[in-house]
Coordinates of C-alpha atoms in Angstrom, one line a residue:
X159 CA 0.4 28.2 -13.3
X160 CA 0.2 24.9 -11.6
X161 CA -2.5 24.5 -9.0
X162 CA -0.5 22.1 -7.0
X163 CA -2.8 19.2 -7.6
X164 CA -0.9 16.0 -8.5
X165 CA 2.5 17.6 -8.6
X166 CA 5.5 16.0 -7.1
X167 CA 7.6 18.0 -4.7
X168 CA 11.3 18.6 -5.2
X169 CA 11.8 19.0 -1.4
X170 CA 14.0 16.4 0.2
X171 CA 11.9 13.9 2.1
X172 CA 12.4 13.7 5.9
X173 CA 14.8 10.9 6.9
X174 CA 12.2 9.3 9.1
X175 CA 9.9 9.0 6.1
X176 CA 12.6 7.5 4.0
X177 CA 13.4 4.9 6.7
X178 CA 9.7 4.0 7.2
X179 CA 9.3 3.6 3.4
X180 CA 12.4 1.5 3.2
X181 CA 11.2 -0.7 6.1
X182 CA 7.9 -1.3 4.3
X183 CA 9.6 -2.2 1.1
X184 CA 11.9 -4.6 3.0
X185 CA 8.8 -6.3 4.5
X186 CA 7.2 -6.6 1.1
X187 CA 10.4 -8.2 -0.3
X188 CA 10.4 -11.0 2.2
X189 CA 8.8 -13.6 -0.2
X190 CA 11.4 -12.7 -2.9
X191 CA 14.2 -13.0 -0.3
X192 CA 12.9 -16.3 0.8
X193 CA 12.9 -17.8 -2.7
X194 CA 16.5 -16.5 -3.3
X195 CA 17.7 -18.1 0.0
X196 CA 15.9 -21.4 -0.7
X197 CA 17.2 -21.7 -4.2
X198 CA 20.6 -20.7 -3.2
X199 CA 20.7 -23.5 -0.6
X200 CA 19.9 -26.0 -3.3
X201 CA 22.3 -27.1 -6.0
X202 CA 22.0 -25.4 -9.4
X203 CA 21.4 -28.8 -11.1
X204 CA 18.7 -29.7 -8.6
X205 CA 16.9 -26.4 -9.2
X206 CA 17.2 -26.6 -13.0
X207 CA 16.0 -30.2 -13.0
X208 CA 13.0 -29.3 -10.9
X209 CA 12.1 -26.3 -13.1
X210 CA 12.6 -28.1 -16.4
X211 CA 10.6 -31.2 -15.5
X212 CA 7.9 -32.0 -17.9
X213 CA 5.4 -31.9 -15.1
X214 CA 6.4 -28.4 -14.0
X215 CA 6.2 -27.1 -17.6
X216 CA 2.8 -28.6 -18.1
X217 CA 1.5 -27.0 -14.8
X218 CA 3.1 -23.6 -15.8
X219 CA 1.4 -23.7 -19.2
X220 CA -2.0 -24.6 -17.6
X221 CA -1.7 -21.8 -15.0
X222 CA -0.6 -19.2 -17.6
X223 CA -3.4 -20.2 -20.1
X224 CA -6.0 -20.1 -17.3
X225 CA -4.9 -16.6 -16.2
X226 CA -4.7 -15.1 -19.7
X227 CA -8.1 -16.6 -20.8
X228 CA -9.7 -15.4 -17.6
X229 CA -8.3 -11.9 -18.0
X230 CA -9.5 -11.7 -21.6
X231 CA -12.9 -13.0 -20.5
X232 CA -13.1 -10.4 -17.8
X233 CA -12.4 -7.6 -20.3
X234 CA -15.0 -8.9 -22.7
X235 CA -17.6 -9.1 -20.0
X236 CA -16.5 -6.3 -17.7
X237 CA -16.2 -3.4 -20.2
X238 CA -19.8 -3.6 -21.6
X239 CA -21.1 -3.9 -18.0
X240 CA -19.1 -0.9 -17.0
X241 CA -20.4 1.1 -20.0
X242 CA -24.0 0.1 -19.0
X243 CA -23.4 1.3 -15.4
X244 CA -21.9 4.6 -16.5
X245 CA -23.5 5.5 -19.7
X246 CA -27.0 4.0 -19.7
X247 CA -29.9 5.5 -17.7
X248 CA -31.0 2.4 -15.9
X249 CA -33.9 2.0 -13.5
X250 CA -32.8 1.4 -9.9
X251 CA -29.2 2.2 -10.7
X252 CA -28.1 1.4 -7.2
X253 CA -29.3 -2.2 -7.5
X254 CA -27.3 -2.8 -10.7
X255 CA -24.2 -1.3 -9.1
X256 CA -24.5 -3.6 -6.1
X257 CA -25.1 -6.6 -8.3
X258 CA -22.0 -5.7 -10.4
X259 CA -19.8 -5.4 -7.2
X260 CA -21.2 -8.2 -5.1
X261 CA -19.0 -11.0 -6.5
X262 CA -16.1 -9.3 -4.7
X263 CA -17.7 -10.6 -1.5
X264 CA -17.8 -14.2 -2.9
X265 CA -14.5 -16.0 -2.9
X266 CA -13.9 -17.9 -6.1
X267 CA -13.6 -21.2 -4.2
X268 CA -17.0 -20.5 -2.7
X269 CA -18.5 -19.9 -6.1
X270 CA -16.8 -23.2 -7.2
X271 CA -18.3 -24.9 -4.2
X272 CA -21.8 -23.6 -5.1
X273 CA -21.5 -24.9 -8.7
X274 CA -20.1 -28.2 -7.7
X275 CA -22.8 -28.8 -5.1
X276 CA -25.4 -27.8 -7.7
X277 CA -23.9 -30.1 -10.4
X278 CA -22.0 -32.9 -8.7
X279 CA -19.2 -34.1 -10.8
X280 CA -18.5 -30.7 -12.4
X281 CA -14.8 -30.4 -13.1
X282 CA -12.3 -29.5 -15.8
X283 CA -10.4 -26.5 -17.2
X284 CA -13.3 -24.7 -19.0
X285 CA -15.8 -24.8 -16.1
X286 CA -13.0 -23.4 -14.0
X287 CA -12.5 -20.6 -16.6
X288 CA -16.1 -19.7 -16.5
X289 CA -16.3 -19.6 -12.7
X290 CA -13.1 -17.5 -12.5
X291 CA -14.5 -15.0 -15.0
X292 CA -17.7 -14.7 -13.0
X293 CA -15.7 -14.2 -9.8
X294 CA -13.1 -11.7 -11.2
X295 CA -15.2 -9.5 -13.6
X296 CA -15.7 -6.8 -10.9
X297 CA -12.0 -6.1 -10.9
X298 CA -12.5 -4.8 -14.5
X299 CA -16.1 -3.5 -14.1
X300 CA -15.5 -1.1 -11.2
X301 CA -12.5 0.8 -12.4
X302 CA -13.6 0.9 -16.0
X303 CA -17.0 2.3 -14.9
X304 CA -15.2 5.1 -13.1
X305 CA -13.0 5.7 -16.2
X306 CA -16.1 5.9 -18.4
X307 CA -17.5 8.6 -16.1
X308 CA -14.3 10.6 -16.4
X309 CA -13.8 10.1 -20.1
X310 CA -13.9 13.2 -22.4
X311 CA -16.8 12.5 -24.8
X312 CA -15.9 15.4 -27.1
X313 CA -13.4 13.2 -29.0
X314 CA -16.1 10.6 -29.6
X315 CA -18.4 13.3 -30.9
X316 CA -15.7 14.5 -33.3
X317 CA -15.3 10.9 -34.5
X318 CA -19.0 10.6 -35.2
X319 CA -19.0 13.9 -37.2
X320 CA -16.2 12.5 -39.3
X321 CA -18.4 9.6 -40.4
X322 CA -17.5 6.8 -37.9
X323 CA -20.2 4.6 -36.5
X324 CA -20.8 4.1 -32.8
X325 CA -18.4 1.2 -32.5
X326 CA -15.8 3.0 -34.6
X327 CA -16.0 6.1 -32.6
X328 CA -15.8 4.1 -29.4
X329 CA -12.7 2.2 -30.6
X330 CA -10.9 5.4 -31.8
X331 CA -11.9 7.9 -29.1
X332 CA -13.2 6.2 -25.9
X333 CA -11.3 2.9 -25.7
X334 CA -7.8 4.6 -25.4
X335 CA -9.1 6.6 -22.4
X336 CA -10.5 3.6 -20.5
X337 CA -7.6 1.2 -21.5
X338 CA -5.4 1.9 -18.5
X339 CA -8.2 1.1 -16.1
X340 CA -9.2 -1.9 -18.1
X341 CA -5.7 -3.3 -18.2
X342 CA -5.2 -2.7 -14.5
X343 CA -8.4 -4.6 -13.7
X344 CA -7.4 -7.4 -16.1
X345 CA -4.0 -7.7 -14.4
X346 CA -5.7 -8.1 -11.0
X347 CA -8.0 -10.8 -12.4
X348 CA -5.0 -12.6 -14.0
X349 CA -2.9 -12.4 -10.8
X350 CA -5.9 -13.6 -8.7
X351 CA -6.4 -16.5 -11.0
X352 CA -2.7 -17.4 -11.1
X353 CA -2.5 -17.5 -7.3
X354 CA -5.9 -19.2 -6.7
X355 CA -5.7 -22.5 -4.9
X356 CA -9.2 -23.4 -3.8
X357 CA -11.1 -23.3 -7.1
X358 CA -8.7 -25.4 -9.1
X359 CA -8.7 -27.9 -6.2
X360 CA -12.4 -28.2 -6.2
X361 CA -12.7 -28.6 -9.9
X362 CA -9.7 -31.0 -10.1
X363 CA -7.5 -28.8 -12.3
X364 CA -3.9 -29.1 -11.3
X365 CA -2.0 -25.8 -11.4
X366 CA 1.3 -24.4 -10.1
X367 CA -0.3 -23.2 -6.9
X368 CA -1.6 -26.7 -6.3
X369 CA 1.8 -28.2 -6.9
X370 CA 3.6 -25.8 -4.6
X371 CA 1.1 -26.5 -1.8
X372 CA 1.4 -30.3 -2.3
X373 CA 5.2 -30.1 -2.2
X374 CA 5.1 -28.0 0.9
X375 CA 2.6 -30.2 2.7
X376 CA 4.5 -33.3 1.8
X377 CA 7.7 -31.8 3.2
X378 CA 9.8 -34.3 1.3
X379 CA 11.3 -32.0 -1.4
X380 CA 11.6 -28.3 -0.4
X381 CA 13.8 -27.7 -3.4
X382 CA 10.9 -28.8 -5.7
X383 CA 8.5 -26.5 -3.7
X384 CA 10.8 -23.5 -4.0
X385 CA 11.6 -24.1 -7.6
X386 CA 7.9 -24.5 -8.5
X387 CA 7.1 -21.4 -6.5
X388 CA 9.8 -19.5 -8.4
X389 CA 8.2 -20.4 -11.7
X390 CA 4.9 -19.2 -10.3
X391 CA 6.5 -15.9 -9.3
X392 CA 8.2 -15.5 -12.6
X393 CA 4.9 -15.9 -14.4
X394 CA 3.2 -13.4 -12.1
X395 CA 5.9 -10.8 -12.4
X396 CA 5.9 -11.3 -16.2
X397 CA 2.2 -10.5 -16.2
X398 CA 2.8 -7.4 -14.1
X399 CA 5.6 -6.1 -16.4
X400 CA 3.6 -6.8 -19.6
X401 CA 0.6 -4.9 -18.1
X402 CA 2.8 -2.0 -17.1
X403 CA 4.3 -1.7 -20.6
X404 CA 1.0 -1.9 -22.4
X405 CA -0.6 0.5 -19.9
X406 CA 2.2 3.0 -20.4
X407 CA 1.7 2.8 -24.1
X408 CA -2.1 3.3 -23.6
X409 CA -1.4 6.4 -21.5
X410 CA 0.8 7.9 -24.2
X411 CA -1.6 7.0 -27.0
X412 CA -4.8 8.3 -25.3
X413 CA -4.5 9.6 -21.8
X414 CA -7.9 10.5 -20.5
X415 CA -8.9 14.1 -20.3
X416 CA -10.9 15.7 -17.6
X417 CA -14.6 15.5 -18.2
X418 CA -16.3 18.7 -19.1
X419 CA -19.9 19.1 -18.2
X420 CA -22.4 16.6 -16.8
X421 CA -22.3 13.0 -18.0
X422 CA -24.9 12.2 -20.7
X423 CA -26.5 8.8 -20.4
X424 CA -28.5 7.2 -23.1
X425 CA -32.2 6.5 -22.6
X426 CA -32.8 4.4 -25.7
X427 CA -35.3 1.7 -24.8
X428 CA -33.6 -1.0 -26.8
X429 CA -30.2 -0.2 -25.2
X430 CA -31.6 -0.1 -21.7
X431 CA -33.4 -3.5 -22.1
X432 CA -30.3 -5.1 -23.6
X433 CA -28.1 -3.8 -20.8
X434 CA -30.5 -5.0 -18.1
X435 CA -30.9 -8.4 -19.7
X436 CA -27.2 -8.9 -20.1
X437 CA -26.4 -7.8 -16.5
X438 CA -29.3 -9.9 -15.2
X439 CA -27.9 -13.0 -16.9
X440 CA -24.4 -12.4 -15.5
X441 CA -25.9 -11.9 -12.0
X442 CA -28.0 -15.1 -12.4
X443 CA -24.9 -17.2 -13.1
X444 CA -22.5 -15.3 -10.7
X445 CA -24.9 -14.7 -7.8
X446 CA -28.1 -16.5 -8.4
X447 CA -26.7 -20.0 -8.7
X448 CA -24.4 -19.6 -5.7
X449 CA -27.2 -18.0 -3.7
X450 CA -29.6 -20.8 -4.5
X451 CA -27.0 -23.4 -3.7
X452 CA -26.2 -21.8 -0.3
X453 CA -29.9 -21.5 0.5
X454 CA -30.5 -25.2 -0.3
X455 CA -27.4 -26.3 1.6
X456 CA -28.3 -24.0 4.4
X457 CA -31.7 -25.7 4.8
X458 CA -29.8 -29.1 4.8
X459 CA -27.5 -27.8 7.6
X460 CA -30.6 -27.0 9.7
X461 CA -31.4 -30.7 9.7
X462 CA -27.8 -31.8 10.2
X463 CA -27.3 -29.2 13.0
X464 CA -25.0 -26.1 13.1
X465 CA -22.1 -25.7 15.5
X466 CA -23.0 -22.1 16.3
X467 CA -20.1 -21.7 18.7
X468 CA -17.5 -22.7 16.1
X469 CA -19.3 -20.6 13.5
X470 CA -19.3 -17.4 15.6
X471 CA -15.7 -18.0 16.7
X472 CA -14.7 -18.4 13.0
X473 CA -16.5 -15.2 12.1
X474 CA -14.8 -13.3 14.9
X475 CA -11.4 -14.6 13.9
X476 CA -12.0 -13.7 10.3
X477 CA -12.9 -10.1 11.2
X478 CA -10.0 -9.8 13.6
X479 CA -7.2 -11.0 11.3
X480 CA -8.6 -9.3 8.2
X481 CA -8.9 -5.9 10.0
X482 CA -5.5 -6.4 11.6
X483 CA -4.0 -7.1 8.2
X484 CA -5.7 -4.0 6.8
X485 CA -4.4 -1.8 9.6
X486 CA -0.9 -3.2 9.2
X487 CA -1.0 -2.8 5.4
X488 CA -2.0 0.9 5.7
X489 CA 0.7 1.5 8.3
X490 CA 3.4 -0.1 6.1
X491 CA 2.1 1.4 2.9
X492 CA 1.4 5.0 4.0
X493 CA 5.1 6.2 4.1
X494 CA 5.6 4.6 0.6
X495 CA 2.5 6.3 -0.7
X496 CA 3.6 9.7 0.6
X497 CA 7.0 9.2 -1.0
X498 CA 5.4 8.2 -4.3
X499 CA 2.9 11.1 -4.3
X500 CA 5.1 13.9 -3.0
X501 CA 8.8 13.1 -3.6
X502 CA 9.2 11.5 -6.9
X503 CA 12.7 10.5 -8.1
X504 CA 14.3 7.4 -9.4
X505 CA 15.9 6.6 -6.0
X506 CA 12.8 7.4 -4.0
X507 CA 10.6 5.3 -6.4
X508 CA 12.5 2.1 -5.5
X509 CA 10.4 1.3 -2.4
X510 CA 7.2 1.6 -4.4
X511 CA 8.7 -0.5 -7.3
X512 CA 9.6 -3.2 -4.8
X513 CA 6.1 -3.4 -3.4
X514 CA 4.5 -3.6 -6.8
X515 CA 7.1 -6.2 -8.0
X516 CA 6.2 -8.2 -4.9
X517 CA 2.5 -7.9 -5.8
X518 CA 3.2 -10.5 -8.4
X519 CA 4.0 -13.0 -5.6
X520 CA 1.0 -15.3 -4.9
X521 CA -0.3 -15.7 -1.4
X522 CA 1.0 -19.2 -1.2
X523 CA 4.6 -18.1 -1.6
X524 CA 4.0 -15.3 0.9
X525 CA 2.8 -18.0 3.4
X526 CA 5.9 -20.1 2.7
X527 CA 8.2 -17.2 3.2
X528 CA 6.7 -16.2 6.5
X529 CA 6.8 -19.8 7.8
X530 CA 10.5 -19.7 7.0
X531 CA 11.0 -16.3 8.4
X532 CA 9.2 -16.8 11.7
X533 CA 10.8 -20.3 12.3
X534 CA 14.3 -19.0 11.6
X535 CA 14.3 -15.5 13.0
X536 CA 11.4 -15.0 15.4
X537 CA 10.1 -18.4 16.4
X538 CA 7.7 -16.8 18.9
X539 CA 5.7 -15.4 16.0
X540 CA 5.2 -18.8 14.2
X541 CA 1.6 -19.7 13.8
X542 CA 0.3 -16.5 15.6
X543 CA -2.3 -14.1 14.5
X544 CA 0.3 -11.4 14.1
X545 CA 2.2 -13.5 11.5
X546 CA -1.1 -14.0 9.6
X547 CA -1.8 -10.3 9.7
X548 CA 1.7 -9.6 8.4
X549 CA 1.0 -12.1 5.5
X550 CA -2.2 -10.2 4.6
X551 CA -0.3 -6.9 4.7
X552 CA 2.5 -8.2 2.4
X553 CA 0.0 -9.8 0.0
X554 CA -2.3 -6.8 -0.3
X555 CA 0.2 -3.9 0.4
X556 CA -0.1 -2.6 -3.2
X557 CA -3.8 -2.1 -2.8
X558 CA -3.3 0.1 0.3
X559 CA -0.5 2.0 -1.4
X560 CA -2.4 2.6 -4.6
X561 CA -5.4 4.1 -2.8
X562 CA -3.3 6.2 -0.4
X563 CA -1.1 7.5 -3.2
X564 CA -4.0 8.6 -5.3
X565 CA -5.7 10.3 -2.3
X566 CA -2.5 12.1 -1.2
X567 CA -1.8 13.1 -4.8
X568 CA -5.2 14.8 -5.0
X569 CA -4.4 17.1 -2.1
X570 CA -3.1 20.4 -3.6
X571 CA 0.5 21.1 -2.4
X572 CA -0.5 24.7 -2.2
X573 CA -2.6 24.0 0.9
X574 CA 0.4 22.4 2.5
X575 CA 2.6 25.4 1.6
X576 CA 0.0 27.8 3.1
X577 CA 0.0 25.7 6.3
X578 CA 3.8 25.8 6.6
X579 CA 4.0 29.5 5.8
X580 CA 1.6 30.1 8.8
X581 CA 4.2 28.6 11.1
X582 CA 3.1 25.0 11.3
X583 CA 5.8 22.3 11.0
X584 CA 5.8 19.5 8.5
X585 CA 4.3 17.0 11.0
X586 CA 1.5 19.3 12.1
X587 CA 0.8 20.1 8.4
X588 CA 0.7 16.4 7.5
X589 CA -1.7 15.7 10.3
X590 CA -4.1 18.6 9.9
X591 CA -4.1 19.1 6.1
X592 CA -2.8 16.1 4.1
X593 CA -4.0 13.4 6.4
X594 CA -7.4 15.0 6.9
X595 CA -8.1 15.5 3.2
X596 CA -6.7 12.2 2.1
X597 CA -8.3 10.1 4.9
X598 CA -11.2 8.8 2.8
X599 CA -8.9 7.4 0.1
X600 CA -6.6 5.9 2.7
X601 CA -9.6 4.3 4.4
X602 CA -10.8 2.9 1.1
X603 CA -7.4 1.2 0.6
X604 CA -7.7 -0.4 4.0
X605 CA -11.2 -1.5 3.3
X606 CA -10.1 -3.1 0.1
X607 CA -7.4 -5.0 1.9
X608 CA -9.8 -6.2 4.6
X609 CA -12.5 -7.5 2.2
X610 CA -9.8 -9.3 0.1
X611 CA -8.1 -10.7 3.2
X612 CA -11.4 -12.3 4.4
X613 CA -11.3 -14.5 1.3
X614 CA -7.6 -15.4 1.3
X615 CA -7.0 -19.1 1.7
X616 CA -3.5 -20.5 1.0
X617 CA -1.5 -18.3 3.4
X618 CA -4.3 -18.6 6.0
X619 CA -4.0 -22.4 5.9
X620 CA -0.3 -22.2 6.5
X621 CA -0.2 -19.5 9.1
X622 CA -3.4 -19.8 11.1
X623 CA -2.7 -20.4 14.8
X624 CA -3.3 -24.0 16.0
X625 CA -6.8 -24.4 17.2
X626 CA -8.1 -21.2 15.4
X627 CA -10.3 -21.2 12.4
X628 CA -11.6 -18.6 9.9
X629 CA -14.7 -18.8 7.8
X630 CA -12.6 -19.5 4.7
X631 CA -10.6 -22.4 6.3
X632 CA -13.8 -23.9 7.7
X633 CA -15.5 -23.7 4.3
X634 CA -12.4 -25.3 2.7
X635 CA -12.2 -28.1 5.3
X636 CA -15.9 -29.1 4.8
X637 CA -15.9 -28.8 1.0
X638 CA -12.8 -30.9 0.5
X639 CA -14.7 -33.7 2.3
X640 CA -17.8 -33.0 0.2
X641 CA -19.7 -32.1 3.4
X642 CA -21.7 -29.5 1.6
X643 CA -24.4 -29.1 4.2
X644 CA -21.9 -28.5 7.0
X645 CA -20.0 -26.0 4.7
X646 CA -23.1 -23.9 3.9
X647 CA -23.3 -21.9 7.2
X648 CA -19.7 -20.9 6.9
X649 CA -20.2 -19.9 3.2
X650 CA -23.3 -17.8 4.0
X651 CA -21.5 -16.2 7.0
X652 CA -18.5 -15.4 4.8
X653 CA -20.7 -13.8 2.1
X654 CA -22.6 -11.7 4.7
X655 CA -19.4 -10.5 6.5
X656 CA -17.6 -9.7 3.2
X657 CA -20.7 -8.0 1.6
X658 CA -20.5 -5.0 3.9
X659 CA -17.1 -3.7 2.9
X660 CA -17.7 -4.8 -0.7
X661 CA -20.9 -2.7 -0.8
X662 CA -19.0 0.3 0.7
X663 CA -16.3 -0.2 -1.9
X664 CA -18.8 -0.2 -4.7
X665 CA -20.2 3.1 -3.5
X666 CA -16.7 4.5 -3.3
X667 CA -15.7 3.4 -6.8
X668 CA -18.9 4.1 -8.6
X669 CA -20.3 7.1 -6.7
X670 CA -17.0 8.9 -6.2
X671 CA -17.0 10.2 -9.7
X672 CA -20.7 11.0 -10.0
X673 CA -21.9 14.5 -10.5

């Protein structure tokens, strides 16, 4: 007998829910619609010429190589760190969890700023790869640590009894169980790298994102901008589709089983020392160097003077638009999450598929699409905070949907059936049963959107209201002019503001599966 947990209902979804889900998917599809319209306006020969330019192909290969190498590096670094967090009895475990998650609060361009200010003249492809790996590894570490905690260790024990060594048993029994989480994290790292604008700019590596922004800012060739953005989107969507195919195969080959019994952590001295030394080295490069650079530049800024009013206003704006974007993302994504969790069918799955397809669209293209949309349909929204919040919602909508869908799927449908059988209507049941039990997961999705939106740069530069500033844009403005001392207060404030939700996220990800 099914317990009701995780099942998908065969009941027909309410019309209002379908309409709300369709609306959310339509909003998410705006960037794709924008590209189709822009490319349709241009002649086919012009678009083909822009796409097949040697310059465009070179930028595409650079961007793709950067994303793939960073994703592989995050897997190589993140999986051992996740294993250490989940399977090794470490002293002060909370400290190591925070150190593993804290890079989420540091934008990659801030980390690049710290390294460039520490080593003036630092530039090039491989330094950029190293910085992006340090910035993106938590995308792999956090979900894989949770997967390790849920993995069924009986299969590894069986492999050991059959004569396989520790590595052989891990590869045969445990790796297939954590592979879906690892691939999902690697995809996030690859997409983040592909869409990043600030770090390549600071390290003087020209990528597709840089080319799109340059073409847009120049305003002389919108066809080139749209065609280059289309290449960027195709690369991103290709990464999404490849990850989904590989992850589906990993699910079939080794879907994780429910863990039985308490998790057993190793206490071997050599293993504990190795794990602590390795994570300390990663923290030193990913957190220590940026922290020291910010401290040093912060002392310099005391001498140069700090515009406290501008700093406080930027922090308030950052909080306002990021929280607004998170609320909007949850509002747009919740109906889609309910449909995905409770009313699975090929037709009903279309809204969710559209949002995840749109997740491959970088923030730069989202910013371009909303500039186009607001100017041509709702001019009153152009360069307003609402337009920026909408951009955040579109960019990070899959994060809100994923958390909400998982949370709603964990609520047994039997509880909803009992509520309805006692005379409560579907709306009352959804509010008093489903929403109440899934609220923590929904809030986690909103929190993830908020902390990520605080660091978003390209769309913010395009859509920020005239006269307003965020911590990210102020940091970017000062670093592009090499005013490192003036940039330091904004960098420190951004880390402090983003560290709070990042810490809460680390607790949710890593403690949520603890015994």
